[in-house]
Amino acid sequence: MLLKVKRFFSREEGAVTVDWVVLSAAVVGLMAAGYGSMKDATTDLADGTEDYMSSAVPGSF
């Protein structure tokens, strides 16, 4: 039984798959975290542009 346990822990066949899963999860997590700040910043920029354009050219919006 001890030999089977040692053999199980010494195998490296699935190590690459685990690495890719961890890296993919990290990329998705970073993208999800960045999406919120980019969405807020983009909305603020669009609102600021709209305010500027409506004050620069009266009656355009």
Tab-separated table of N, CA and C in Angstrom:
chain	number	residue	atom	x	y	z
A	1	MET	N	0.824	-1.198	0.000
A	1	MET	CA	0.000	0.000	0.000
A	1	MET	C	0.871	1.265	0.000
A	2	LEU	N	1.923	1.258	0.773
A	2	LEU	CA	2.821	2.407	0.829
A	2	LEU	C	3.482	2.642	-0.525
A	3	LEU	N	3.789	1.578	-1.240
A	3	LEU	CA	4.376	1.701	-2.567
A	3	LEU	C	3.404	2.380	-3.534
A	4	LYS	N	2.126	2.043	-3.443
A	4	LYS	CA	1.117	2.660	-4.310
A	4	LYS	C	0.977	4.158	-4.020
A	5	VAL	N	1.051	4.532	-2.758
A	5	VAL	CA	0.954	5.941	-2.375
A	5	VAL	C	2.171	6.709	-2.897
A	6	LYS	N	3.348	6.138	-2.745
A	6	LYS	CA	4.557	6.802	-3.250
A	6	LYS	C	4.504	6.955	-4.765
A	7	ARG	N	4.037	5.923	-5.438
A	7	ARG	CA	3.938	5.971	-6.896
A	7	ARG	C	2.920	7.037	-7.331
A	8	PHE	N	1.814	7.144	-6.596
A	8	PHE	CA	0.791	8.141	-6.932
A	8	PHE	C	1.349	9.564	-6.822
A	9	PHE	N	2.083	9.843	-5.761
A	9	PHE	CA	2.601	11.190	-5.558
A	9	PHE	C	3.807	11.511	-6.439
A	10	SER	N	4.451	10.506	-6.993
A	10	SER	CA	5.606	10.769	-7.852
A	10	SER	C	5.220	10.950	-9.323
A	11	ARG	N	3.989	10.668	-9.678
A	11	ARG	CA	3.557	10.807	-11.068
A	11	ARG	C	3.368	12.285	-11.416
A	12	GLU	N	3.750	12.665	-12.622
A	12	GLU	CA	3.671	14.061	-13.049
A	12	GLU	C	2.832	14.220	-14.311
A	13	GLU	N	2.002	13.262	-14.618
A	13	GLU	CA	1.259	13.292	-15.871
A	13	GLU	C	0.225	14.420	-15.927
A	14	GLY	N	-0.398	14.758	-14.839
A	14	GLY	CA	-1.428	15.789	-14.851
A	14	GLY	C	-0.942	17.159	-14.417
A	15	ALA	N	0.356	17.311	-14.191
A	15	ALA	CA	0.885	18.572	-13.671
A	15	ALA	C	0.690	19.724	-14.656
A	16	VAL	N	0.853	19.461	-15.935
A	16	VAL	CA	0.700	20.521	-16.938
A	16	VAL	C	-0.755	20.977	-16.989
A	17	THR	N	-1.663	20.044	-16.883
A	17	THR	CA	-3.085	20.394	-16.898
A	17	THR	C	-3.439	21.272	-15.709
A	18	VAL	N	-2.930	20.929	-14.557
A	18	VAL	CA	-3.192	21.742	-13.363
A	18	VAL	C	-2.606	23.133	-13.529
A	19	ASP	N	-1.424	23.236	-14.088
A	19	ASP	CA	-0.803	24.547	-14.321
A	19	ASP	C	-1.667	25.401	-15.242
A	20	TRP	N	-2.166	24.813	-16.319
A	20	TRP	CA	-2.996	25.574	-17.249
A	20	TRP	C	-4.303	26.000	-16.599
A	21	VAL	N	-4.881	25.155	-15.777
A	21	VAL	CA	-6.128	25.519	-15.103
A	21	VAL	C	-5.889	26.682	-14.145
A	22	VAL	N	-4.794	26.627	-13.407
A	22	VAL	CA	-4.484	27.712	-12.466
A	22	VAL	C	-4.195	29.011	-13.213
A	23	LEU	N	-3.411	28.945	-14.283
A	23	LEU	CA	-3.111	30.152	-15.058
A	23	LEU	C	-4.361	30.723	-15.715
A	24	SER	N	-5.211	29.861	-16.234
A	24	SER	CA	-6.456	30.333	-16.858
A	24	SER	C	-7.362	30.992	-15.834
A	25	ALA	N	-7.453	30.406	-14.660
A	25	ALA	CA	-8.277	30.995	-13.599
A	25	ALA	C	-7.721	32.358	-13.175
A	26	ALA	N	-6.403	32.486	-13.135
A	26	ALA	CA	-5.797	33.766	-12.772
A	26	ALA	C	-6.098	34.832	-13.819
A	27	VAL	N	-6.012	34.468	-15.087
A	27	VAL	CA	-6.302	35.426	-16.167
A	27	VAL	C	-7.764	35.854	-16.115
A	28	VAL	N	-8.661	34.902	-15.941
A	28	VAL	CA	-10.086	35.234	-15.865
A	28	VAL	C	-10.373	36.106	-14.647
A	29	GLY	N	-9.744	35.807	-13.528
A	29	GLY	CA	-9.929	36.618	-12.329
A	29	GLY	C	-9.435	38.044	-12.504
A	30	LEU	N	-8.279	38.201	-13.135
A	30	LEU	CA	-7.757	39.551	-13.379
A	30	LEU	C	-8.642	40.327	-14.349
A	31	MET	N	-9.147	39.630	-15.356
A	31	MET	CA	-10.041	40.299	-16.303
A	31	MET	C	-11.343	40.718	-15.623
A	32	ALA	N	-11.871	39.879	-14.769
A	32	ALA	CA	-13.104	40.215	-14.058
A	32	ALA	C	-12.886	41.391	-13.115
A	33	ALA	N	-11.737	41.420	-12.458
A	33	ALA	CA	-11.438	42.523	-11.547
A	33	ALA	C	-11.236	43.827	-12.314
A	34	GLY	N	-10.600	43.755	-13.457
A	34	GLY	CA	-10.351	44.956	-14.248
A	34	GLY	C	-11.569	45.459	-14.975
A	35	TYR	N	-12.507	44.575	-15.257
A	35	TYR	CA	-13.706	44.973	-15.995
A	35	TYR	C	-14.505	46.031	-15.250
A	36	GLY	N	-14.659	45.865	-13.958
A	36	GLY	CA	-15.436	46.830	-13.174
A	36	GLY	C	-14.835	48.221	-13.207
A	37	SER	N	-13.538	48.314	-13.044
A	37	SER	CA	-12.910	49.637	-13.056
A	37	SER	C	-12.912	50.237	-14.453
A	38	MET	N	-12.729	49.406	-15.480
A	38	MET	CA	-12.772	49.939	-16.842
A	38	MET	C	-14.177	50.396	-17.206
A	39	LYS	N	-15.189	49.664	-16.759
A	39	LYS	CA	-16.571	50.031	-17.054
A	39	LYS	C	-16.909	51.370	-16.404
A	40	ASP	N	-16.538	51.538	-15.151
A	40	ASP	CA	-16.815	52.792	-14.448
A	40	ASP	C	-16.072	53.961	-15.079
A	41	ALA	N	-14.806	53.749	-15.418
A	41	ALA	CA	-14.008	54.825	-16.011
A	41	ALA	C	-14.546	55.209	-17.388
A	42	THR	N	-14.962	54.226	-18.159
A	42	THR	CA	-15.498	54.503	-19.492
A	42	THR	C	-16.809	55.267	-19.397
A	43	THR	N	-17.655	54.874	-18.464
A	43	THR	CA	-18.929	55.578	-18.270
A	43	THR	C	-18.688	57.018	-17.835
A	44	ASP	N	-17.753	57.217	-16.914
A	44	ASP	CA	-17.428	58.576	-16.468
A	44	ASP	C	-16.877	59.422	-17.618
A	45	LEU	N	-16.029	58.834	-18.442
A	45	LEU	CA	-15.471	59.556	-19.585
A	45	LEU	C	-16.571	59.923	-20.582
A	46	ALA	N	-17.477	59.001	-20.844
A	46	ALA	CA	-18.580	59.283	-21.771
A	46	ALA	C	-19.484	60.379	-21.222
A	47	ASP	N	-19.775	60.335	-19.935
A	47	ASP	CA	-20.607	61.378	-19.332
A	47	ASP	C	-19.912	62.736	-19.384
A	48	GLY	N	-18.613	62.743	-19.107
A	48	GLY	CA	-17.866	63.998	-19.178
A	48	GLY	C	-17.822	64.557	-20.589
A	49	THR	N	-17.670	63.689	-21.575
A	49	THR	CA	-17.657	64.130	-22.967
A	49	THR	C	-19.013	64.685	-23.367
A	50	GLU	N	-20.066	64.023	-22.928
A	50	GLU	CA	-21.420	64.505	-23.236
A	50	GLU	C	-21.661	65.883	-22.615
A	51	ASP	N	-21.240	66.050	-21.364
A	51	ASP	CA	-21.404	67.350	-20.701
A	51	ASP	C	-20.618	68.443	-21.422
A	52	TYR	N	-19.387	68.109	-21.835
A	52	TYR	CA	-18.560	69.085	-22.532
A	52	TYR	C	-19.179	69.455	-23.875
A	53	MET	N	-19.627	68.455	-24.613
A	53	MET	CA	-20.189	68.713	-25.935
A	53	MET	C	-21.499	69.492	-25.840
A	54	SER	N	-22.298	69.200	-24.842
A	54	SER	CA	-23.569	69.914	-24.742
A	54	SER	C	-23.369	71.359	-24.290
A	55	SER	N	-22.302	71.637	-23.527
A	55	SER	CA	-22.044	73.013	-23.120
A	55	SER	C	-21.299	73.794	-24.203
A	56	ALA	N	-20.554	73.102	-25.075
A	56	ALA	CA	-19.768	73.773	-26.111
A	56	ALA	C	-20.643	74.199	-27.276
A	57	VAL	N	-21.581	73.353	-27.637
A	57	VAL	CA	-22.472	73.657	-28.778
A	57	VAL	C	-23.909	73.640	-28.251
A	58	PRO	N	-24.466	74.787	-27.967
A	58	PRO	CA	-25.826	74.819	-27.412
A	58	PRO	C	-26.858	74.214	-28.361
A	59	GLY	N	-27.727	73.393	-27.788
A	59	GLY	CA	-28.811	72.796	-28.547
A	59	GLY	C	-28.422	71.570	-29.365
A	60	SER	N	-27.202	71.065	-29.204
A	60	SER	CA	-26.794	69.926	-30.016
A	60	SER	C	-27.219	68.602	-29.413
A	61	PHE	N	-27.451	68.565	-28.107
A	61	PHE	CA	-27.864	67.309	-27.474
A	61	PHE	C	-29.175	67.515	-26.806
